[in-house]
Every structure is written in structure tokens, then in C-alpha cells.
Amino acid sequence: MSPKIQLFVRTIAVVVILAPVSLFAQKELNKSFTGIKKIRMNTSSGGCKIGKSSNASVTVGVKYSFDDDQFEPSIVQEGDRLVIREKFKGHSVSGDADWVLSVPDNTDIQFNTGSGNVESSNMALQLDAVTGSGDLVFTNITGEIKGTTGSGDVELDNFNGEIDATTGSGSMSVNKSSGEIKLNCGSGNIRITDSKATFRANTGSGKIAGRNITLDGSSSFNTGSGDAQVVLAATPQFDIGVNSGSGNAELNFNGNAIIGEIVMRASKRYGKITAPFEFDKTEELREGGDQVTVEKTAVKGNASHRISVSTGSGEAILKNN
């Protein structure tokens, strides 16, 4: 092979090796700001990780693989408000962006993204987050959160505060958390473990599984067509409802004293009621047409709170083991 041909082959090889590197090269931008009390952030598909800053400043970082002639990260301070946006040029772009915020505790944040994840850990948070399909993940967080995702999952671990979370088709999990916890799920499952809180848990067609649950306020666990099962860690001092439209509804006192006004319901034709005691009263309630619901009630101990276990066509179960 001639020297010219050899040089040509080596040049081609270098181009082939370097092409993927430049094609997927990451760009990075970092900025810091002072005097920020509010953050308003909108991204097309970029997710965001939120962490606690080491001082009173706010730091914004983004890594992206879009070409600079297609994408511009916009970060603008307007008084005490920081406005962050992704600006695109043209209609056909390819790449991704990952954002990182470092903020003081309790900074007011509103974040909207088309499909990115929202994650935060180890801080006090005031957040209103909406994502089309990303996950919402919060670990070791105190504060107030409103979170909505179209199809992503919601995960809480060691959360303490108020949260109102909604997902269309994802699942939800809560572990070692407390406060006021509202969970709404279109079709996914809800799992709650080792938590003491006021609960409002609802899913359209998924299952609800609660383990080692302590009530800190009147609570409900409802599913349209899945099974709902709640295992208590202590005798409840507040109202509790465990309900399923067509699946089984089960409340397990787990060896704790059964105290309260107990009301259990199930379809006369399709359902069943099971409890480890005799009821004080049994009634048949006509719900319209030929549908008849059996309602059984009993009062245990000297308590006024209401314990409700009901199902449309499954089995209503109260256990103590």
C-alpha cells in the first residue's frame, strides 16, 4: 500500500472513531444567583433533580446533547424570581437535557415538563410539579408538594409533610412517611408501608396494599375494581374506610384491640362479609332495581370513630391476626 493510501485509510479511521463522540457530545451550563425566593421552570422533556444548596444562593446546571443551533437554555432573574425555560429553534431536533437545581430550603418552586422526571432528596421543599410521563421521586423530604404525572410512578421514602400526588397510569409507593398524604391513581397500584399519617388513597382499577399503618387522622383507602388490604400497626383513633367497587376489601387489626363503630357492606347476591365477632344488627339496603346490599354493624368498646369496610361484589373482611 502506498504512503498516500495509508494516510487516507488512517484519516478515515480517525473520522469514524471521532464521529460518535462529537455526535453525542454533552454541553454544560452552570449559573448562580442570589436573592431568589421563587423559581418558575418549564421544559419540553428535560427532567430535574432538586437538592439543597450549601448557602443562600441558587445554582442552576444543565447538561444537554442538543446542537447549539437547535437549543438554548434560558435562565433569567426577574427580581426575586428565577425563570427557566428550554428554547428550541426549528421543529426537528434530537437530544436530551438534564437539569439540576441547588436551592435553599423552602424555596417556592413550580416546575412543568413534558416527559422528564422530578427528583429531590434531603431537604425542605415547597414544590408544585407537573410532568407528562416522568416519575416523581422524593426521599428524606419535609414540606409541601403537589405533584402530577400522566403515566409515571410516584415514590415517597421518609417523607414528612403534606403531599397531594396524582398519576394517570403509574404506580405509587410510600415508605416510612408521615403527615397528610393524598394519593390518586387512575389505574396503577398503591403500596404504603411503615407509615403514620392521614391518608387519602384512591385508585380507579389498581390494588391498594397497606402494611404497618398508623392513622394520624381520618383516612380512606378506595379502589374501583382492585383489592384493598390494610394492615394496622395500632388500634385506630380516627375514622377509617377500606373500600372496593368489585374486589375484596380487607382491614386487619393485626393483634390490636378492635374498638369503634364498625360498618361492613357487601352485595347480597355477589358479596360476602367476614369478621371475627357477632354483629349487633344486620340490614338489607335496596340500592335500586334488584340490587340489594347487606349492611352489618357492631359497636366495640367505648369509642365514636367509624370503621368502614365495604365492597360492591367482592368480600368485605375484618381480621385480627
PDB file of C-alpha atoms in Angstrom, residues 45-277:
ATOM      1  CA  SER A  45     -38.660  16.983  28.001  1.00  0.00           C
ATOM      2  CA  GLY A  46     -35.854  17.719  30.421  1.00  0.00           C
ATOM      3  CA  GLY A  47     -36.056  16.287  33.920  1.00  0.00           C
ATOM      4  CA  CYS A  48     -34.825  17.978  37.069  1.00  0.00           C
ATOM      5  CA  LYS A  49     -33.034  16.976  40.261  1.00  0.00           C
ATOM      6  CA  ILE A  50     -33.522  19.345  43.181  1.00  0.00           C
ATOM      7  CA  GLY A  51     -31.035  19.452  46.038  1.00  0.00           C
ATOM      8  CA  LYS A  52     -30.161  21.687  48.952  1.00  0.00           C
ATOM      9  CA  SER A  53     -27.585  24.416  48.420  1.00  0.00           C
ATOM     10  CA  SER A  54     -24.783  24.965  50.905  1.00  0.00           C
ATOM     11  CA  ASN A  55     -25.645  28.667  51.275  1.00  0.00           C
ATOM     12  CA  ALA A  56     -28.365  31.182  50.403  1.00  0.00           C
ATOM     13  CA  SER A  57     -27.638  31.178  46.675  1.00  0.00           C
ATOM     14  CA  VAL A  58     -29.403  29.253  43.902  1.00  0.00           C
ATOM     15  CA  THR A  59     -27.343  27.288  41.414  1.00  0.00           C
ATOM     16  CA  VAL A  60     -28.757  26.078  38.107  1.00  0.00           C
ATOM     17  CA  GLY A  61     -26.990  23.491  35.998  1.00  0.00           C
ATOM     18  CA  VAL A  62     -27.938  21.822  32.751  1.00  0.00           C
ATOM     19  CA  LYS A  63     -26.235  19.181  30.631  1.00  0.00           C
ATOM     20  CA  TYR A  64     -27.583  18.736  27.132  1.00  0.00           C
ATOM     21  CA  SER A  65     -26.774  16.994  23.886  1.00  0.00           C
ATOM     22  CA  PHE A  66     -28.794  19.202  21.537  1.00  0.00           C
ATOM     23  CA  ASP A  67     -26.906  21.159  18.924  1.00  0.00           C
ATOM     24  CA  ASP A  68     -26.420  24.797  19.895  1.00  0.00           C
ATOM     25  CA  ASP A  69     -28.207  25.949  16.744  1.00  0.00           C
ATOM     26  CA  GLN A  70     -31.279  23.936  17.838  1.00  0.00           C
ATOM     27  CA  PHE A  71     -31.459  24.581  21.573  1.00  0.00           C
ATOM     28  CA  GLU A  72     -30.946  27.431  24.017  1.00  0.00           C
ATOM     29  CA  PRO A  73     -31.268  27.101  27.802  1.00  0.00           C
ATOM     30  CA  SER A  74     -32.830  30.316  29.105  1.00  0.00           C
ATOM     31  CA  ILE A  75     -32.190  31.270  32.760  1.00  0.00           C
ATOM     32  CA  VAL A  76     -33.339  34.775  33.661  1.00  0.00           C
ATOM     33  CA  GLN A  77     -33.612  36.503  37.056  1.00  0.00           C
ATOM     34  CA  GLU A  78     -36.602  38.825  37.433  1.00  0.00           C
ATOM     35  CA  GLY A  79     -36.294  40.421  40.863  1.00  0.00           C
ATOM     36  CA  ASP A  80     -36.638  37.639  43.417  1.00  0.00           C
ATOM     37  CA  ARG A  81     -37.967  35.235  40.769  1.00  0.00           C
ATOM     38  CA  LEU A  82     -35.909  32.935  38.543  1.00  0.00           C
ATOM     39  CA  VAL A  83     -37.464  31.930  35.217  1.00  0.00           C
ATOM     40  CA  ILE A  84     -36.038  28.885  33.446  1.00  0.00           C
ATOM     41  CA  ARG A  85     -37.073  27.688  30.001  1.00  0.00           C
ATOM     42  CA  GLU A  86     -35.913  25.479  27.163  1.00  0.00           C
ATOM     43  CA  LYS A  87     -35.964  27.351  23.843  1.00  0.00           C
ATOM     44  CA  PHE A  88     -35.893  25.337  20.613  1.00  0.00           C
ATOM     45  CA  LYS A  89     -35.176  26.537  17.099  1.00  0.00           C
ATOM     46  CA  GLY A  90     -36.905  24.584  14.353  1.00  0.00           C
ATOM     47  CA  HIS A  91     -39.258  21.631  14.552  1.00  0.00           C
ATOM     48  CA  SER A  92     -36.939  18.659  14.092  1.00  0.00           C
ATOM     49  CA  VAL A  93     -34.449  18.352  16.949  1.00  0.00           C
ATOM     50  CA  SER A  94     -32.761  15.423  18.654  1.00  0.00           C
ATOM     51  CA  GLY A  95     -31.027  15.195  22.005  1.00  0.00           C
ATOM     52  CA  ASP A  96     -31.782  15.463  25.703  1.00  0.00           C
ATOM     53  CA  ALA A  97     -31.306  17.786  28.656  1.00  0.00           C
ATOM     54  CA  ASP A  98     -30.872  17.130  32.366  1.00  0.00           C
ATOM     55  CA  TRP A  99     -31.335  19.965  34.838  1.00  0.00           C
ATOM     56  CA  VAL A 100     -30.042  20.293  38.404  1.00  0.00           C
ATOM     57  CA  LEU A 101     -31.204  22.875  40.946  1.00  0.00           C
ATOM     58  CA  SER A 102     -29.417  23.594  44.216  1.00  0.00           C
ATOM     59  CA  VAL A 103     -31.663  25.804  46.337  1.00  0.00           C
ATOM     60  CA  PRO A 104     -32.133  26.876  49.965  1.00  0.00           C
ATOM     61  CA  ASP A 105     -34.782  25.066  51.997  1.00  0.00           C
ATOM     62  CA  ASN A 106     -38.406  26.007  51.260  1.00  0.00           C
ATOM     63  CA  THR A 107     -37.730  27.874  48.027  1.00  0.00           C
ATOM     64  CA  ASP A 108     -41.041  28.196  46.158  1.00  0.00           C
ATOM     65  CA  ILE A 109     -40.681  26.065  43.003  1.00  0.00           C
ATOM     66  CA  GLN A 110     -43.118  25.468  40.143  1.00  0.00           C
ATOM     67  CA  PHE A 111     -41.884  23.017  37.531  1.00  0.00           C
ATOM     68  CA  ASN A 112     -43.554  21.797  34.345  1.00  0.00           C
ATOM     69  CA  THR A 113     -42.054  19.291  31.914  1.00  0.00           C
ATOM     70  CA  GLY A 114     -43.373  17.286  29.024  1.00  0.00           C
ATOM     71  CA  SER A 115     -41.779  13.986  29.969  1.00  0.00           C
ATOM     72  CA  GLY A 116     -38.894  14.418  32.409  1.00  0.00           C
ATOM     73  CA  ASN A 117     -38.528  13.014  35.915  1.00  0.00           C
ATOM     74  CA  VAL A 118     -38.671  15.168  39.049  1.00  0.00           C
ATOM     75  CA  GLU A 119     -36.410  14.050  41.908  1.00  0.00           C
ATOM     76  CA  SER A 120     -35.451  15.596  45.236  1.00  0.00           C
ATOM     77  CA  SER A 121     -33.785  14.424  48.449  1.00  0.00           C
ATOM     78  CA  ASN A 122     -32.558  15.570  51.856  1.00  0.00           C
ATOM     79  CA  MET A 123     -34.206  18.983  52.139  1.00  0.00           C
ATOM     80  CA  ALA A 124     -37.300  21.046  52.959  1.00  0.00           C
ATOM     81  CA  LEU A 125     -39.325  21.523  49.792  1.00  0.00           C
ATOM     82  CA  GLN A 126     -42.191  23.708  48.549  1.00  0.00           C
ATOM     83  CA  LEU A 127     -42.975  22.277  45.121  1.00  0.00           C
ATOM     84  CA  ASP A 128     -45.705  22.202  42.503  1.00  0.00           C
ATOM     85  CA  ALA A 129     -44.572  19.804  39.775  1.00  0.00           C
ATOM     86  CA  VAL A 130     -46.265  18.552  36.606  1.00  0.00           C
ATOM     87  CA  THR A 131     -44.801  16.037  34.165  1.00  0.00           C
ATOM     88  CA  GLY A 132     -46.425  14.326  31.222  1.00  0.00           C
ATOM     89  CA  SER A 133     -44.841  10.917  31.688  1.00  0.00           C
ATOM     90  CA  GLY A 134     -41.927  11.190  34.106  1.00  0.00           C
ATOM     91  CA  ASP A 135     -41.573   9.813  37.624  1.00  0.00           C
ATOM     92  CA  LEU A 136     -41.883  11.807  40.844  1.00  0.00           C
ATOM     93  CA  VAL A 137     -39.317  10.638  43.424  1.00  0.00           C
ATOM     94  CA  PHE A 138     -38.877  12.217  46.870  1.00  0.00           C
ATOM     95  CA  THR A 139     -36.506  10.916  49.555  1.00  0.00           C
ATOM     96  CA  ASN A 140     -35.939  12.381  53.033  1.00  0.00           C
ATOM     97  CA  ILE A 141     -38.136  15.378  52.277  1.00  0.00           C
ATOM     98  CA  THR A 142     -40.129  17.673  54.555  1.00  0.00           C
ATOM     99  CA  GLY A 143     -42.546  20.288  53.288  1.00  0.00           C
ATOM    100  CA  GLU A 144     -45.469  20.664  50.909  1.00  0.00           C
ATOM    101  CA  ILE A 145     -45.703  19.024  47.491  1.00  0.00           C
ATOM    102  CA  LYS A 146     -48.302  18.940  44.776  1.00  0.00           C
ATOM    103  CA  GLY A 147     -47.239  16.510  42.070  1.00  0.00           C
ATOM    104  CA  THR A 148     -48.929  15.313  38.886  1.00  0.00           C
ATOM    105  CA  THR A 149     -47.717  12.850  36.271  1.00  0.00           C
ATOM    106  CA  GLY A 150     -49.608  11.447  33.332  1.00  0.00           C
ATOM    107  CA  SER A 151     -48.115   7.965  33.346  1.00  0.00           C
ATOM    108  CA  GLY A 152     -45.083   7.980  35.632  1.00  0.00           C
ATOM    109  CA  ASP A 153     -44.638   6.456  39.077  1.00  0.00           C
ATOM    110  CA  VAL A 154     -44.703   8.310  42.407  1.00  0.00           C
ATOM    111  CA  GLU A 155     -42.236   7.278  45.118  1.00  0.00           C
ATOM    112  CA  LEU A 156     -42.051   8.642  48.685  1.00  0.00           C
ATOM    113  CA  ASP A 157     -39.427   7.466  51.138  1.00  0.00           C
ATOM    114  CA  ASN A 158     -39.145   9.059  54.583  1.00  0.00           C
ATOM    115  CA  PHE A 159     -41.412  11.970  53.660  1.00  0.00           C
ATOM    116  CA  ASN A 160     -42.857  14.255  56.352  1.00  0.00           C
ATOM    117  CA  GLY A 161     -45.349  16.913  55.397  1.00  0.00           C
ATOM    118  CA  GLU A 162     -48.275  17.430  53.054  1.00  0.00           C
ATOM    119  CA  ILE A 163     -48.423  15.869  49.607  1.00  0.00           C
ATOM    120  CA  ASP A 164     -51.161  15.717  47.002  1.00  0.00           C
ATOM    121  CA  ALA A 165     -49.940  13.383  44.246  1.00  0.00           C
ATOM    122  CA  THR A 166     -51.717  12.169  41.116  1.00  0.00           C
ATOM    123  CA  THR A 167     -50.765   9.737  38.361  1.00  0.00           C
ATOM    124  CA  GLY A 168     -52.840   8.618  35.429  1.00  0.00           C
ATOM    125  CA  SER A 169     -51.493   5.110  34.929  1.00  0.00           C
ATOM    126  CA  GLY A 170     -48.349   4.773  37.030  1.00  0.00           C
ATOM    127  CA  SER A 171     -47.975   3.160  40.432  1.00  0.00           C
ATOM    128  CA  MET A 172     -47.423   4.786  43.823  1.00  0.00           C
ATOM    129  CA  SER A 173     -45.269   3.715  46.757  1.00  0.00           C
ATOM    130  CA  VAL A 174     -44.938   5.274  50.217  1.00  0.00           C
ATOM    131  CA  ASN A 175     -42.451   4.119  52.840  1.00  0.00           C
ATOM    132  CA  LYS A 176     -41.708   5.388  56.373  1.00  0.00           C
ATOM    133  CA  SER A 177     -43.652   8.591  55.817  1.00  0.00           C
ATOM    134  CA  SER A 178     -45.849  10.866  57.897  1.00  0.00           C
ATOM    135  CA  GLY A 179     -48.081  13.913  57.658  1.00  0.00           C
ATOM    136  CA  GLU A 180     -51.017  14.344  55.285  1.00  0.00           C
ATOM    137  CA  ILE A 181     -50.734  12.053  52.286  1.00  0.00           C
ATOM    138  CA  LYS A 182     -53.194  12.214  49.383  1.00  0.00           C
ATOM    139  CA  LEU A 183     -52.695   9.727  46.559  1.00  0.00           C
ATOM    140  CA  ASN A 184     -54.806   9.499  43.403  1.00  0.00           C
ATOM    141  CA  CYS A 185     -54.135   6.891  40.767  1.00  0.00           C
ATOM    142  CA  GLY A 186     -56.026   6.227  37.549  1.00  0.00           C
ATOM    143  CA  SER A 187     -55.159   2.586  37.038  1.00  0.00           C
ATOM    144  CA  GLY A 188     -51.954   1.762  38.909  1.00  0.00           C
ATOM    145  CA  ASN A 189     -51.306   0.131  42.277  1.00  0.00           C
ATOM    146  CA  ILE A 190     -50.733   1.934  45.592  1.00  0.00           C
ATOM    147  CA  ARG A 191     -48.400   0.484  48.210  1.00  0.00           C
ATOM    148  CA  ILE A 192     -47.902   2.035  51.664  1.00  0.00           C
ATOM    149  CA  THR A 193     -45.555   0.617  54.315  1.00  0.00           C
ATOM    150  CA  ASP A 194     -44.388   1.567  57.821  1.00  0.00           C
ATOM    151  CA  SER A 195     -46.129   4.950  57.814  1.00  0.00           C
ATOM    152  CA  LYS A 196     -48.086   7.110  60.259  1.00  0.00           C
ATOM    153  CA  ALA A 197     -50.220   9.765  58.599  1.00  0.00           C
ATOM    154  CA  THR A 198     -53.631  10.923  57.490  1.00  0.00           C
ATOM    155  CA  PHE A 199     -54.265   9.014  54.267  1.00  0.00           C
ATOM    156  CA  ARG A 200     -56.496   9.573  51.237  1.00  0.00           C
ATOM    157  CA  ALA A 201     -55.573   6.797  48.832  1.00  0.00           C
ATOM    158  CA  ASN A 202     -57.641   6.240  45.692  1.00  0.00           C
ATOM    159  CA  THR A 203     -57.107   4.188  42.541  1.00  0.00           C
ATOM    160  CA  GLY A 204     -59.518   3.513  39.708  1.00  0.00           C
ATOM    161  CA  SER A 205     -58.603  -0.075  38.923  1.00  0.00           C
ATOM    162  CA  GLY A 206     -55.391  -0.942  40.754  1.00  0.00           C
ATOM    163  CA  LYS A 207     -54.702  -2.615  44.079  1.00  0.00           C
ATOM    164  CA  ILE A 208     -54.084  -0.961  47.437  1.00  0.00           C
ATOM    165  CA  ALA A 209     -51.722  -2.631  49.903  1.00  0.00           C
ATOM    166  CA  GLY A 210     -51.017  -1.002  53.267  1.00  0.00           C
ATOM    167  CA  ARG A 211     -48.670  -2.599  55.806  1.00  0.00           C
ATOM    168  CA  ASN A 212     -47.845  -1.419  59.340  1.00  0.00           C
ATOM    169  CA  ILE A 213     -50.192   1.578  59.066  1.00  0.00           C
ATOM    170  CA  THR A 214     -50.919   4.023  61.904  1.00  0.00           C
ATOM    171  CA  LEU A 215     -53.591   6.683  61.486  1.00  0.00           C
ATOM    172  CA  ASP A 216     -52.888  10.300  62.401  1.00  0.00           C
ATOM    173  CA  GLY A 217     -56.302  11.460  61.204  1.00  0.00           C
ATOM    174  CA  SER A 218     -59.457  10.203  59.500  1.00  0.00           C
ATOM    175  CA  SER A 219     -58.358   8.145  56.496  1.00  0.00           C
ATOM    176  CA  SER A 220     -59.694   6.251  53.480  1.00  0.00           C
ATOM    177  CA  PHE A 221     -58.370   3.618  51.102  1.00  0.00           C
ATOM    178  CA  ASN A 222     -60.517   3.180  47.977  1.00  0.00           C
ATOM    179  CA  THR A 223     -60.238   1.241  44.731  1.00  0.00           C
ATOM    180  CA  GLY A 224     -62.719   0.917  41.924  1.00  0.00           C
ATOM    181  CA  SER A 225     -62.079  -2.681  40.920  1.00  0.00           C
ATOM    182  CA  GLY A 226     -58.904  -3.973  42.588  1.00  0.00           C
ATOM    183  CA  ASP A 227     -58.366  -5.443  46.042  1.00  0.00           C
ATOM    184  CA  ALA A 228     -57.770  -3.145  49.009  1.00  0.00           C
ATOM    185  CA  GLN A 229     -55.901  -4.525  52.019  1.00  0.00           C
ATOM    186  CA  VAL A 230     -54.759  -2.523  55.056  1.00  0.00           C
ATOM    187  CA  VAL A 231     -52.810  -3.996  57.971  1.00  0.00           C
ATOM    188  CA  LEU A 232     -52.743  -1.757  61.041  1.00  0.00           C
ATOM    189  CA  ALA A 233     -49.828  -1.145  63.398  1.00  0.00           C
ATOM    190  CA  ALA A 234     -52.085   0.235  66.154  1.00  0.00           C
ATOM    191  CA  THR A 235     -55.752   0.489  67.071  1.00  0.00           C
ATOM    192  CA  PRO A 236     -57.108   3.460  65.090  1.00  0.00           C
ATOM    193  CA  GLN A 237     -58.289   6.521  66.999  1.00  0.00           C
ATOM    194  CA  PHE A 238     -59.836   8.067  63.881  1.00  0.00           C
ATOM    195  CA  ASP A 239     -62.333   7.091  61.187  1.00  0.00           C
ATOM    196  CA  ILE A 240     -61.047   4.623  58.599  1.00  0.00           C
ATOM    197  CA  GLY A 241     -62.636   3.347  55.414  1.00  0.00           C
ATOM    198  CA  VAL A 242     -61.389   0.466  53.272  1.00  0.00           C
ATOM    199  CA  ASN A 243     -63.493   0.085  50.134  1.00  0.00           C
ATOM    200  CA  SER A 244     -63.526  -1.684  46.768  1.00  0.00           C
ATOM    201  CA  GLY A 245     -66.053  -1.486  43.991  1.00  0.00           C
ATOM    202  CA  SER A 246     -65.720  -5.090  42.834  1.00  0.00           C
ATOM    203  CA  GLY A 247     -62.647  -6.532  44.558  1.00  0.00           C
ATOM    204  CA  ASN A 248     -62.024  -7.616  48.137  1.00  0.00           C
ATOM    205  CA  ALA A 249     -61.777  -5.024  50.924  1.00  0.00           C
ATOM    206  CA  GLU A 250     -59.808  -6.174  53.965  1.00  0.00           C
ATOM    207  CA  LEU A 251     -58.848  -4.464  57.216  1.00  0.00           C
ATOM    208  CA  ASN A 252     -56.512  -6.378  59.525  1.00  0.00           C
ATOM    209  CA  PHE A 253     -56.127  -5.139  63.113  1.00  0.00           C
ATOM    210  CA  ASN A 254     -53.003  -7.277  63.364  1.00  0.00           C
ATOM    211  CA  GLY A 255     -53.496  -8.248  67.021  1.00  0.00           C
ATOM    212  CA  ASN A 256     -54.520  -4.751  68.173  1.00  0.00           C
ATOM    213  CA  ALA A 257     -57.769  -4.068  70.034  1.00  0.00           C
ATOM    214  CA  ILE A 258     -60.846  -3.720  67.832  1.00  0.00           C
ATOM    215  CA  ILE A 259     -62.555  -0.565  69.056  1.00  0.00           C
ATOM    216  CA  GLY A 260     -65.083   1.633  67.289  1.00  0.00           C
ATOM    217  CA  GLU A 261     -68.377   1.656  65.418  1.00  0.00           C
ATOM    218  CA  ILE A 262     -67.953  -0.984  62.735  1.00  0.00           C
ATOM    219  CA  VAL A 263     -69.960  -0.897  59.500  1.00  0.00           C
ATOM    220  CA  MET A 264     -69.435  -3.555  56.841  1.00  0.00           C
ATOM    221  CA  ARG A 265     -71.192  -3.777  53.480  1.00  0.00           C
ATOM    222  CA  ALA A 266     -71.327  -6.181  50.544  1.00  0.00           C
ATOM    223  CA  SER A 267     -73.690  -7.198  47.753  1.00  0.00           C
ATOM    224  CA  LYS A 268     -76.272  -9.750  48.923  1.00  0.00           C
ATOM    225  CA  ARG A 269     -76.058 -11.652  45.646  1.00  0.00           C
ATOM    226  CA  TYR A 270     -72.340 -11.476  44.846  1.00  0.00           C
ATOM    227  CA  GLY A 271     -70.515 -10.419  48.009  1.00  0.00           C
ATOM    228  CA  LYS A 272     -69.648 -11.750  51.447  1.00  0.00           C
ATOM    229  CA  ILE A 273     -68.938 -10.275  54.894  1.00  0.00           C
ATOM    230  CA  THR A 274     -66.438 -11.874  57.278  1.00  0.00           C
ATOM    231  CA  ALA A 275     -65.465 -10.754  60.795  1.00  0.00           C
ATOM    232  CA  PRO A 276     -64.211 -12.443  64.000  1.00  0.00           C
ATOM    233  CA  PHE A 277     -67.250 -11.379  66.069  1.00  0.00           C
TER     234      PHE A 277
END
